[in-house]
Short mmCIF file of C-alpha atoms in Angstrom, two decimals:
data_model
loop_
_atom_site.label_atom_id
_atom_site.label_comp_id
_atom_site.label_asym_id
_atom_site.label_seq_id
_atom_site.Cartn_x
_atom_site.Cartn_y
_atom_site.Cartn_z
CA MET A 1 5.12 -61.70 -112.35
CA LEU A 2 3.18 -59.81 -109.70
CA LYS A 3 3.12 -56.10 -110.41
CA ASN A 4 3.64 -53.32 -107.89
CA ARG A 5 0.45 -51.41 -107.33
CA ILE A 6 -0.06 -47.67 -107.49
CA ILE A 7 -2.96 -46.57 -105.32
CA PRO A 8 -4.34 -43.04 -105.52
CA CYS A 9 -6.06 -42.02 -102.30
CA LEU A 10 -8.97 -39.61 -101.97
CA ASP A 11 -9.86 -37.88 -98.72
CA VAL A 12 -13.63 -37.79 -98.43
CA LYS A 13 -15.54 -35.60 -96.02
CA ASN A 14 -19.34 -35.59 -95.77
CA GLY A 15 -19.50 -37.32 -99.14
CA ARG A 16 -17.24 -34.85 -100.95
CA VAL A 17 -13.57 -34.92 -101.86
CA VAL A 18 -11.64 -32.55 -99.65
CA LYS A 19 -8.50 -32.03 -101.67
CA GLY A 20 -9.45 -30.81 -105.08
CA ILE A 21 -8.13 -32.26 -108.29
CA ASN A 22 -7.02 -30.15 -111.19
CA PHE A 23 -8.57 -32.34 -113.81
CA VAL A 24 -9.91 -30.49 -116.76
CA ASP A 25 -13.39 -31.25 -118.02
CA LEU A 26 -14.44 -32.44 -114.62
CA LYS A 27 -18.01 -31.39 -114.06
CA ASP A 28 -18.05 -31.73 -110.32
CA ALA A 29 -14.60 -31.36 -108.85
CA GLY A 30 -15.77 -32.58 -105.47
CA ASP A 31 -17.55 -35.80 -106.36
CA PRO A 32 -15.55 -38.85 -105.20
CA VAL A 33 -17.53 -41.18 -107.45
CA GLU A 34 -16.56 -39.25 -110.56
CA GLN A 35 -12.94 -38.92 -109.47
CA ALA A 36 -12.63 -42.60 -108.65
CA LYS A 37 -13.87 -43.37 -112.15
CA ILE A 38 -11.25 -41.05 -113.65
CA TYR A 39 -8.54 -42.78 -111.64
CA SER A 40 -9.69 -46.25 -112.62
CA ASP A 41 -9.91 -45.27 -116.29
CA GLY A 42 -6.43 -43.77 -115.92
CA GLY A 43 -4.94 -47.08 -114.83
CA ALA A 44 -5.16 -47.01 -111.03
CA ASP A 45 -4.44 -50.49 -109.69
CA GLU A 46 -6.70 -49.89 -106.75
CA ILE A 47 -8.51 -46.90 -105.28
CA CYS A 48 -8.54 -45.82 -101.67
CA PHE A 49 -11.12 -43.63 -99.94
CA LEU A 50 -10.29 -42.19 -96.57
CA ASP A 51 -13.43 -40.96 -94.85
CA ILE A 52 -12.53 -38.02 -92.65
CA THR A 53 -16.10 -37.10 -91.78
CA ALA A 54 -15.98 -35.70 -88.28
CA SER A 55 -19.50 -36.29 -87.03
CA ASN A 56 -21.29 -39.59 -86.74
CA GLU A 57 -24.47 -38.15 -88.24
CA ASN A 58 -22.79 -37.78 -91.59
CA ARG A 59 -21.26 -41.26 -91.60
CA ASP A 60 -24.00 -42.56 -93.86
CA THR A 61 -22.72 -40.41 -96.70
CA ILE A 62 -19.68 -42.67 -97.12
CA TYR A 63 -21.94 -45.70 -97.60
CA ASP A 64 -23.72 -43.92 -100.39
CA VAL A 65 -20.41 -42.89 -102.00
CA VAL A 66 -19.08 -46.46 -101.83
CA LYS A 67 -22.31 -47.83 -103.28
CA ARG A 68 -22.25 -45.47 -106.24
CA THR A 69 -18.51 -45.90 -106.85
CA SER A 70 -18.65 -49.68 -106.88
CA LYS A 71 -21.30 -49.60 -109.59
CA ASN A 72 -18.94 -47.69 -111.90
CA CYS A 73 -15.51 -48.82 -110.89
CA PHE A 74 -14.19 -52.28 -111.62
CA VAL A 75 -10.87 -52.17 -109.84
CA PRO A 76 -10.48 -52.89 -106.11
CA LEU A 77 -11.79 -50.26 -103.72
CA THR A 78 -10.40 -49.85 -100.20
CA VAL A 79 -12.29 -47.72 -97.70
CA GLY A 80 -11.05 -46.52 -94.33
CA GLY A 81 -11.60 -43.86 -91.72
CA GLY A 82 -13.80 -44.13 -88.66
CA VAL A 83 -14.12 -47.91 -88.86
CA ARG A 84 -14.80 -49.07 -85.31
CA SER A 85 -16.44 -52.47 -85.40
CA THR A 86 -17.14 -55.65 -87.33
CA GLU A 87 -20.55 -54.15 -88.04
CA ASP A 88 -18.96 -51.08 -89.70
CA ILE A 89 -16.83 -53.40 -91.85
CA TYR A 90 -19.84 -55.47 -92.83
CA LYS A 91 -21.74 -52.33 -93.89
CA LEU A 92 -18.87 -51.06 -96.05
CA LEU A 93 -18.31 -54.45 -97.71
CA ASN A 94 -22.02 -54.74 -98.31
CA CYS A 95 -21.99 -51.38 -100.08
CA GLY A 96 -19.31 -52.64 -102.45
CA ALA A 97 -15.96 -51.95 -100.77
CA ASP A 98 -13.49 -54.73 -101.52
CA LYS A 99 -11.27 -54.02 -98.53
CA VAL A 100 -11.68 -52.04 -95.36
CA SER A 101 -8.84 -50.38 -93.51
CA ILE A 102 -8.88 -50.20 -89.72
CA ASN A 103 -6.71 -47.78 -87.81
CA THR A 104 -7.54 -46.62 -84.26
CA ALA A 105 -9.86 -49.57 -83.54
CA ALA A 106 -7.06 -52.03 -84.39
CA VAL A 107 -4.81 -50.43 -81.77
CA GLN A 108 -7.49 -50.20 -79.11
CA ASN A 109 -8.83 -53.69 -79.59
CA SER A 110 -7.02 -56.17 -81.82
CA LYS A 111 -10.01 -58.51 -81.51
CA VAL A 112 -11.72 -56.40 -84.19
CA VAL A 113 -8.98 -57.48 -86.60
CA GLU A 114 -9.14 -61.10 -85.46
CA GLU A 115 -12.90 -61.33 -85.67
CA SER A 116 -13.31 -59.51 -88.95
CA SER A 117 -10.53 -61.41 -90.73
CA LYS A 118 -12.12 -64.68 -89.62
CA LYS A 119 -15.56 -63.53 -90.63
CA PHE A 120 -14.84 -61.82 -93.94
CA GLY A 121 -11.41 -63.22 -94.81
CA SER A 122 -7.94 -61.68 -94.40
CA GLN A 123 -8.05 -60.53 -98.02
CA CYS A 124 -10.35 -57.65 -97.14
CA ILE A 125 -8.79 -56.52 -93.86
CA VAL A 126 -6.13 -53.82 -94.11
CA VAL A 127 -4.60 -52.44 -90.93
CA ALA A 128 -3.64 -48.79 -91.33
CA MET A 129 -0.90 -47.70 -88.96
CA ASP A 130 0.31 -44.16 -88.35
CA ALA A 131 3.90 -44.16 -87.11
CA LYS A 132 6.15 -41.38 -85.87
CA LYS A 133 9.89 -41.55 -85.35
CA ASN A 134 10.91 -41.65 -81.72
CA GLY A 135 14.67 -41.97 -81.26
CA GLU A 136 15.76 -45.18 -82.98
CA ASN A 137 12.22 -46.52 -83.16
CA TRP A 138 8.76 -45.55 -84.34
CA GLU A 139 5.70 -45.04 -82.19
CA ILE A 140 2.08 -45.77 -83.16
CA PHE A 141 -0.39 -42.89 -82.99
CA THR A 142 -4.18 -43.12 -83.19
CA HIS A 143 -7.15 -40.83 -83.88
CA GLY A 144 -5.74 -39.44 -87.10
CA GLY A 145 -2.30 -38.96 -85.58
CA ARG A 146 -3.43 -37.04 -82.51
CA ASN A 147 -2.89 -39.57 -79.73
CA PRO A 148 0.46 -41.20 -78.87
CA THR A 149 0.16 -44.79 -77.66
CA GLY A 150 3.67 -45.76 -76.57
CA ILE A 151 3.36 -48.83 -78.84
CA ASP A 152 6.35 -49.75 -80.98
CA ALA A 153 5.49 -49.80 -84.70
CA ILE A 154 7.43 -52.98 -85.57
CA GLN A 155 5.90 -54.92 -82.71
CA PHE A 156 2.48 -53.65 -83.66
CA ALA A 157 2.99 -54.71 -87.30
CA ASN A 158 3.89 -58.24 -86.16
CA LYS A 159 0.91 -58.36 -83.87
CA MET A 160 -1.47 -57.30 -86.64
CA GLU A 161 -0.07 -59.93 -88.98
CA GLY A 162 -0.71 -62.50 -86.27
CA SER A 163 -4.24 -61.18 -85.77
CA GLY A 164 -5.08 -61.89 -89.40
CA ALA A 165 -4.52 -58.60 -91.24
CA GLY A 166 -4.17 -59.20 -94.99
CA GLU A 167 -2.11 -56.06 -95.60
CA LEU A 168 -0.53 -53.19 -93.71
CA LEU A 169 -0.97 -49.60 -94.83
CA VAL A 170 1.99 -47.83 -93.23
CA THR A 171 1.92 -44.03 -92.99
CA SER A 172 4.85 -42.01 -91.74
CA MET A 173 3.50 -39.06 -89.78
CA ASP A 174 6.83 -37.26 -90.05
CA LYS A 175 6.66 -37.41 -93.82
CA ASP A 176 2.93 -37.07 -94.48
CA GLY A 177 2.18 -33.86 -96.34
CA THR A 178 5.86 -32.89 -96.72
CA GLN A 179 6.25 -34.16 -100.31
CA SER A 180 9.82 -35.14 -99.33
CA GLY A 181 9.42 -38.89 -99.87
CA TYR A 182 8.41 -41.90 -97.80
CA ASP A 183 10.17 -42.72 -94.55
CA ILE A 184 12.36 -45.32 -96.24
CA ASP A 185 13.84 -46.76 -93.03
CA LEU A 186 10.37 -47.32 -91.63
CA MET A 187 9.15 -49.04 -94.80
CA LYS A 188 12.26 -51.26 -94.93
CA LYS A 189 11.97 -52.21 -91.29
CA ILE A 190 8.31 -53.10 -91.46
CA SER A 191 8.28 -54.91 -94.78
CA SER A 192 11.26 -57.05 -93.79
CA ASN A 193 9.61 -57.95 -90.49
CA VAL A 194 6.26 -59.18 -91.83
CA ASN A 195 5.24 -61.70 -94.48
CA ILE A 196 2.14 -59.83 -95.63
CA PRO A 197 2.13 -57.04 -98.24
CA VAL A 198 2.97 -53.52 -97.10
CA ILE A 199 1.51 -50.39 -98.69
CA ALA A 200 3.78 -47.36 -98.28
CA SER A 201 2.10 -44.03 -97.55
CA GLY A 202 2.95 -40.49 -96.57
CA GLY A 203 5.28 -38.02 -98.23
CA VAL A 204 5.22 -38.59 -101.99
CA GLY A 205 6.21 -35.51 -103.97
CA THR A 206 7.97 -36.94 -107.01
CA LEU A 207 7.83 -40.09 -109.11
CA ASP A 208 11.21 -41.10 -107.77
CA HIS A 209 9.65 -41.32 -104.32
CA LEU A 210 7.31 -44.02 -105.61
CA ALA A 211 10.31 -45.99 -106.90
CA GLU A 212 12.07 -45.59 -103.53
CA GLY A 213 9.05 -46.97 -101.69
CA ILE A 214 9.00 -50.10 -103.82
CA SER A 215 12.76 -50.55 -103.52
CA ALA A 216 12.31 -50.40 -99.75
CA GLY A 217 10.12 -53.49 -99.96
CA ALA A 218 6.59 -52.13 -100.26
CA SER A 219 4.25 -54.12 -102.53
CA ALA A 220 2.17 -51.05 -103.26
CA VAL A 221 2.60 -47.30 -103.07
CA LEU A 222 -0.15 -44.92 -102.06
CA ALA A 223 -0.17 -41.24 -102.95
CA ALA A 224 -2.66 -38.43 -102.74
CA SER A 225 -1.45 -34.95 -103.63
CA ILE A 226 0.70 -35.72 -106.67
CA PHE A 227 -2.36 -37.15 -108.38
CA HIS A 228 -4.92 -34.77 -106.84
CA TYR A 229 -3.18 -31.68 -108.00
CA GLY A 230 -2.36 -33.12 -111.38
CA SER A 231 1.42 -32.91 -110.88
CA TYR A 232 1.64 -36.34 -112.46
CA SER A 233 -0.82 -38.67 -114.08
CA LEU A 234 -1.05 -42.34 -113.20
CA GLU A 235 0.17 -43.09 -116.71
CA GLU A 236 3.31 -40.98 -116.16
CA ALA A 237 3.91 -42.64 -112.81
CA LYS A 238 3.72 -46.09 -114.34
CA GLN A 239 5.91 -45.25 -117.31
CA TYR A 240 8.49 -43.82 -114.95
CA LEU A 241 8.54 -46.91 -112.74
CA ALA A 242 8.71 -49.16 -115.81
CA SER A 243 11.72 -47.17 -117.03
CA LYS A 244 13.40 -47.99 -113.70
CA ASP A 245 12.71 -51.72 -114.30
CA ILE A 246 10.05 -51.82 -111.61
CA PRO A 247 7.24 -54.19 -112.66
CA VAL A 248 3.94 -52.33 -113.07
CA ARG A 249 0.71 -53.01 -114.92
CA ILE A 250 0.61 -50.93 -118.08
CA MET B 1 -31.68 -65.86 -120.43
CA ASN B 2 -31.17 -66.11 -116.68
CA VAL B 3 -27.81 -66.02 -114.97
CA THR B 4 -27.92 -66.81 -111.28
CA ILE B 5 -25.32 -65.68 -108.77
CA VAL B 6 -25.55 -68.08 -105.86
CA ASP B 7 -25.97 -66.13 -102.63
CA TYR B 8 -24.95 -68.48 -99.83
CA ASN B 9 -23.46 -66.04 -97.31
CA SER B 10 -19.96 -66.53 -98.65
CA GLY B 11 -18.88 -63.01 -97.79
CA ASN B 12 -18.85 -59.94 -99.91
CA ILE B 13 -20.44 -60.55 -103.31
CA SER B 14 -21.53 -57.02 -104.17
CA SER B 15 -18.65 -56.52 -106.62
CA VAL B 16 -19.61 -59.72 -108.43
CA ILE B 17 -23.22 -58.56 -108.64
CA ASN B 18 -22.25 -55.07 -109.86
CA SER B 19 -19.97 -56.39 -112.58
CA PHE B 20 -22.45 -58.94 -113.93
CA LYS B 21 -25.18 -56.30 -113.98
CA GLU B 22 -22.86 -53.89 -115.78
CA VAL B 23 -22.10 -56.48 -118.47
CA ALA B 24 -25.62 -57.88 -118.74
CA LYS B 25 -27.29 -54.45 -119.07
CA ASP B 26 -30.88 -55.19 -120.07
CA LYS B 27 -30.12 -58.17 -122.28
CA VAL B 28 -29.70 -60.80 -119.60
CA ASN B 29 -31.51 -61.24 -116.33
CA ILE B 30 -29.13 -61.45 -113.37
CA GLU B 31 -30.63 -63.13 -110.33
CA VAL B 32 -28.93 -63.17 -106.93
CA THR B 33 -30.46 -65.91 -104.82
CA SER B 34 -30.18 -69.03 -102.69
CA ASP B 35 -33.63 -70.23 -103.80
CA LEU B 36 -33.13 -73.79 -105.08
CA ASN B 37 -35.94 -73.61 -107.63
CA LYS B 38 -34.61 -70.41 -109.13
CA ILE B 39 -31.10 -71.89 -109.31
CA LYS B 40 -32.49 -75.05 -110.96
CA SER B 41 -34.29 -73.10 -113.64
CA SER B 42 -31.41 -70.78 -114.51
CA ASP B 43 -29.36 -71.10 -117.67
CA LYS B 44 -26.01 -70.30 -116.10
CA VAL B 45 -24.72 -70.18 -112.58
CA VAL B 46 -22.00 -68.15 -110.87
CA LEU B 47 -20.45 -69.48 -107.68
CA PRO B 48 -18.54 -66.71 -105.89
CA GLY B 49 -16.53 -67.29 -102.74
CA GLN B 50 -14.53 -65.24 -100.28
CA GLY B 51 -12.93 -66.02 -96.97
CA SER B 52 -11.64 -69.51 -96.27
CA PHE B 53 -12.30 -72.78 -98.10
CA LYS B 54 -13.85 -74.16 -94.94
CA SER B 55 -16.11 -71.17 -94.29
CA CYS B 56 -17.41 -71.26 -97.88
CA ILE B 57 -18.05 -75.02 -97.89
CA ASP B 58 -19.75 -74.75 -94.50
CA ALA B 59 -21.94 -71.90 -95.75
CA LEU B 60 -22.83 -73.89 -98.89
CA ARG B 61 -23.81 -76.98 -96.89
CA LYS B 62 -25.79 -74.92 -94.43
CA ILE B 63 -28.42 -74.25 -97.09
CA SER B 64 -30.33 -77.50 -97.22
CA GLY B 65 -30.31 -79.08 -100.68
CA LEU B 66 -28.00 -76.51 -102.27
CA VAL B 67 -25.08 -78.87 -102.92
CA ASP B 68 -27.43 -81.46 -104.45
CA THR B 69 -28.98 -78.78 -106.63
CA LEU B 70 -25.58 -77.61 -107.84
CA ASN B 71 -24.51 -81.20 -108.52
CA GLU B 72 -27.63 -81.85 -110.54
CA LEU B 73 -27.27 -78.63 -112.49
CA THR B 74 -23.61 -78.95 -113.40
CA ILE B 75 -22.90 -82.68 -113.38
CA SER B 76 -26.20 -84.06 -114.70
CA ASN B 77 -27.68 -81.16 -116.66
CA LYS B 78 -24.33 -79.74 -117.84
CA LYS B 79 -25.31 -76.12 -117.32
CA PRO B 80 -22.37 -73.71 -117.48
CA LEU B 81 -21.03 -72.70 -114.08
CA LEU B 82 -18.35 -70.15 -113.25
CA GLY B 83 -16.57 -70.39 -109.90
CA ILE B 84 -14.64 -67.32 -108.77
CA CYS B 85 -11.75 -67.45 -106.25
CA VAL B 86 -12.85 -69.81 -103.44
CA GLY B 87 -15.78 -70.61 -105.75
CA LEU B 88 -13.22 -72.27 -108.05
CA GLN B 89 -11.29 -73.85 -105.17
CA MET B 90 -14.41 -75.64 -103.96
CA PHE B 91 -14.42 -77.74 -107.18
CA ALA B 92 -11.62 -79.77 -105.55
CA ASP B 93 -11.97 -82.97 -103.52
CA ILE B 94 -10.31 -81.49 -100.50
CA GLY B 95 -9.05 -78.20 -99.05
CA TYR B 96 -6.48 -77.59 -96.33
CA GLU B 97 -7.33 -74.05 -95.18
CA GLU B 98 -8.03 -73.88 -91.40
CA THR B 99 -8.58 -77.64 -91.33
CA GLU B 100 -8.97 -80.51 -93.79
CA THR B 101 -12.34 -79.98 -95.47
CA LYS B 102 -14.10 -81.98 -98.15
CA GLY B 103 -14.87 -80.02 -101.32
CA LEU B 104 -17.49 -80.54 -104.03
CA GLY B 105 -15.30 -83.07 -105.86
CA TRP B 106 -16.18 -81.85 -109.35
CA ILE B 107 -12.55 -81.67 -110.46
CA PRO B 108 -10.19 -84.13 -108.71
CA GLY B 109 -7.46 -82.31 -106.81
CA LYS B 110 -6.61 -80.43 -103.66
CA VAL B 111 -6.37 -76.84 -102.43
CA SER B 112 -3.21 -76.10 -100.49
CA LYS B 113 -1.28 -73.06 -99.30
CA ILE B 114 1.01 -71.33 -101.79
CA ASP B 115 4.65 -72.13 -101.00
CA ASN B 116 6.08 -68.77 -99.90
CA GLN B 117 9.64 -70.13 -100.08
CA ASN B 118 10.50 -69.22 -96.50
CA GLY B 119 9.08 -65.73 -96.68
CA LYS B 120 10.50 -64.84 -100.08
CA TYR B 121 6.97 -64.36 -101.35
CA LYS B 122 4.43 -62.38 -99.36
CA LEU B 123 1.03 -63.90 -98.74
CA PRO B 124 -1.74 -63.22 -99.57
CA HIS B 125 -0.79 -62.98 -103.26
CA ILE B 126 -2.44 -59.58 -103.73
CA GLY B 127 -2.48 -57.48 -106.85
CA TRP B 128 -2.26 -57.62 -110.62
CA ASN B 129 -0.50 -60.53 -112.22
CA GLU B 130 -0.22 -61.75 -115.78
CA ILE B 131 -2.06 -64.85 -116.85
CA ASN B 132 -0.40 -67.39 -119.05
CA ILE B 133 -3.09 -68.97 -121.20
CA VAL B 134 -2.20 -72.63 -121.73
CA LYS B 135 -5.39 -73.86 -123.34
CA ASP B 136 -8.09 -72.36 -125.47
CA SER B 137 -10.94 -71.64 -123.12
CA LYS B 138 -14.27 -70.22 -124.19
CA ILE B 139 -14.10 -67.60 -121.47
CA PHE B 140 -10.80 -66.31 -122.93
CA LYS B 141 -12.29 -65.34 -126.27
CA ASP B 142 -10.58 -62.07 -127.37
CA ILE B 143 -8.41 -62.08 -124.24
CA GLU B 144 -4.73 -61.68 -125.03
CA ASN B 145 -2.13 -63.89 -123.47
CA ASN B 146 -0.28 -62.19 -120.56
CA SER B 147 -3.26 -59.97 -119.74
CA HIS B 148 -3.28 -58.64 -116.18
CA MET B 149 -5.88 -59.89 -113.71
CA TYR B 150 -6.48 -58.99 -110.10
CA PHE B 151 -5.65 -61.67 -107.51
CA VAL B 152 -6.09 -61.96 -103.79
CA HIS B 153 -5.55 -65.40 -102.25
CA SER B 154 -3.13 -67.50 -100.20
CA TYR B 155 -4.26 -70.95 -101.36
CA GLU B 156 -4.03 -72.58 -104.76
CA PHE B 157 -5.97 -75.30 -106.54
CA VAL B 158 -3.80 -78.23 -107.62
CA PRO B 159 -5.84 -80.41 -109.99
CA GLU B 160 -4.77 -84.01 -110.65
CA ASP B 161 -5.52 -83.84 -114.35
CA LYS B 162 -3.41 -81.01 -115.78
CA ASN B 163 -5.60 -80.94 -118.89
CA VAL B 164 -8.26 -78.97 -117.05
CA ILE B 165 -5.86 -76.03 -116.57
CA SER B 166 -6.59 -73.17 -118.95
CA ALA B 167 -4.25 -70.54 -117.44
CA THR B 168 -1.52 -70.20 -114.85
CA THR B 169 0.11 -67.25 -113.16
CA ASP B 170 3.65 -66.92 -111.89
CA TYR B 171 3.95 -66.39 -108.14
CA SER B 172 6.45 -68.57 -106.33
CA SER B 173 5.57 -71.26 -108.90
CA ASN B 174 3.12 -71.60 -111.77
CA ILE B 175 -0.16 -71.28 -109.94
CA VAL B 176 -3.32 -72.59 -111.57
CA CYS B 177 -5.50 -69.54 -112.11
CA SER B 178 -8.15 -70.79 -114.50
CA VAL B 179 -9.74 -74.16 -115.23
CA GLU B 180 -12.24 -75.51 -117.72
CA LYS B 181 -13.77 -78.95 -117.60
CA GLU B 182 -16.68 -79.39 -119.99
CA ASN B 183 -19.32 -76.96 -118.67
CA ILE B 184 -17.43 -76.08 -115.49
CA PHE B 185 -15.30 -72.91 -115.50
CA GLY B 186 -13.33 -71.28 -112.74
CA THR B 187 -10.98 -68.38 -112.17
CA GLN B 188 -8.72 -67.90 -109.18
CA PHE B 189 -8.45 -64.22 -110.05
CA HIS B 190 -11.33 -61.79 -109.75
CA PRO B 191 -12.72 -60.89 -113.18
CA GLU B 192 -15.17 -58.55 -111.43
CA LYS B 193 -12.21 -56.47 -110.18
CA SER B 194 -9.96 -56.80 -113.24
CA ASP B 195 -11.04 -53.70 -115.09
CA LYS B 196 -12.32 -53.89 -118.68
CA ILE B 197 -10.49 -57.10 -119.46
CA GLY B 198 -12.14 -58.79 -116.50
CA LEU B 199 -15.56 -57.59 -117.65
CA LYS B 200 -14.77 -59.15 -121.04
CA ILE B 201 -14.33 -62.55 -119.36
CA ILE B 202 -17.70 -62.10 -117.66
CA ASP B 203 -19.18 -61.15 -121.02
CA ASN B 204 -17.70 -64.29 -122.58
CA PHE B 205 -19.25 -66.43 -119.87
CA ILE B 206 -22.65 -64.80 -120.24
CA ASN B 207 -22.51 -65.32 -124.00
CA LEU B 208 -21.42 -68.97 -123.90
#
């Protein structure tokens, strides 16, 4: 039986992890390579790097981080943030990323998704969508949640599936950072409207939230803070889900 | 000993390279090449593959003499070969991804889309799934039954002769996820992304 994945996410800026982790015995608390290794040794089913480097000059640092991580980490590695073109995707894959997530560029020009999924295969193309509740619906935002687009999230999800996305990483902007749980309605709506896997993101504060995300139809659950700050270990998260009869890899 | 990873522009092979180098350390020489002479002289060959069946076969045929070299190596000279993901699928006679495409024909059978049972199962089949070992395979030495491996694919290999199947995985139906026919080995899952247990499979292949 296919297991539900737990994906810890690390925010990386200029080659360093932004949110610290309270791991003991960690020599360099800000090194993403070292932290990715700790997560993979701890049972992460996949690891996600989100590059939030502001300036283009420092973009090369993420390539170096991906290169070094992939030499030490033998679980899938997804990298996103600032991915604009097929060329960017090629560079990241070439450095050892297994999947690349595309956010703003996918909204601005869906051809990037079409072309890259044809060129590299759908299996490595993840479309990351930031959605915010607007009345009865959800609206897509770009540029790290700064710019409204007027695009309906469900329609966008369908469009991305049609363009060849292999997975959708769905973040609720209302919930992100609140630790009050995923936007369950959003996750339900999207996962029941597409036939590709959905990764739930934004809002995890407790282990029960992870279980709720999977019950809503997500194939994988992504979380940052609960693992960063050592509130829970991956092992605890998995044991908890297993105790709720949710299939996980232990 | 030389193990060659065939580099034929089949997409992203850096994870395959990293994992083989990690396992080989300094004991075994890992070569990544499309040079026919180097492939011919190697002791073992790895055939990776990402993207579609058609794109991989096209890329393979684009390198003049590569298919003949691989045929000679595996069919005539019986050198061990490990196909990973689409690398395994290409063993078949025919594939149906994008359009009907002729495969290498090493193991009779076809590659068709996984039946998603009207949307009940999401595709691609992405993530960790247990393998059900149905036959002793040399690459499964010290691998426990029901071990988790990492998968990402939408198409499955359906061989005519069920005796070549060494493991299956349960997703919609029992999908063939590993085959062994004499010196030819293949995994639908990605040992290079399947943590320590995946590295053990790579180690088993290197030490055949």
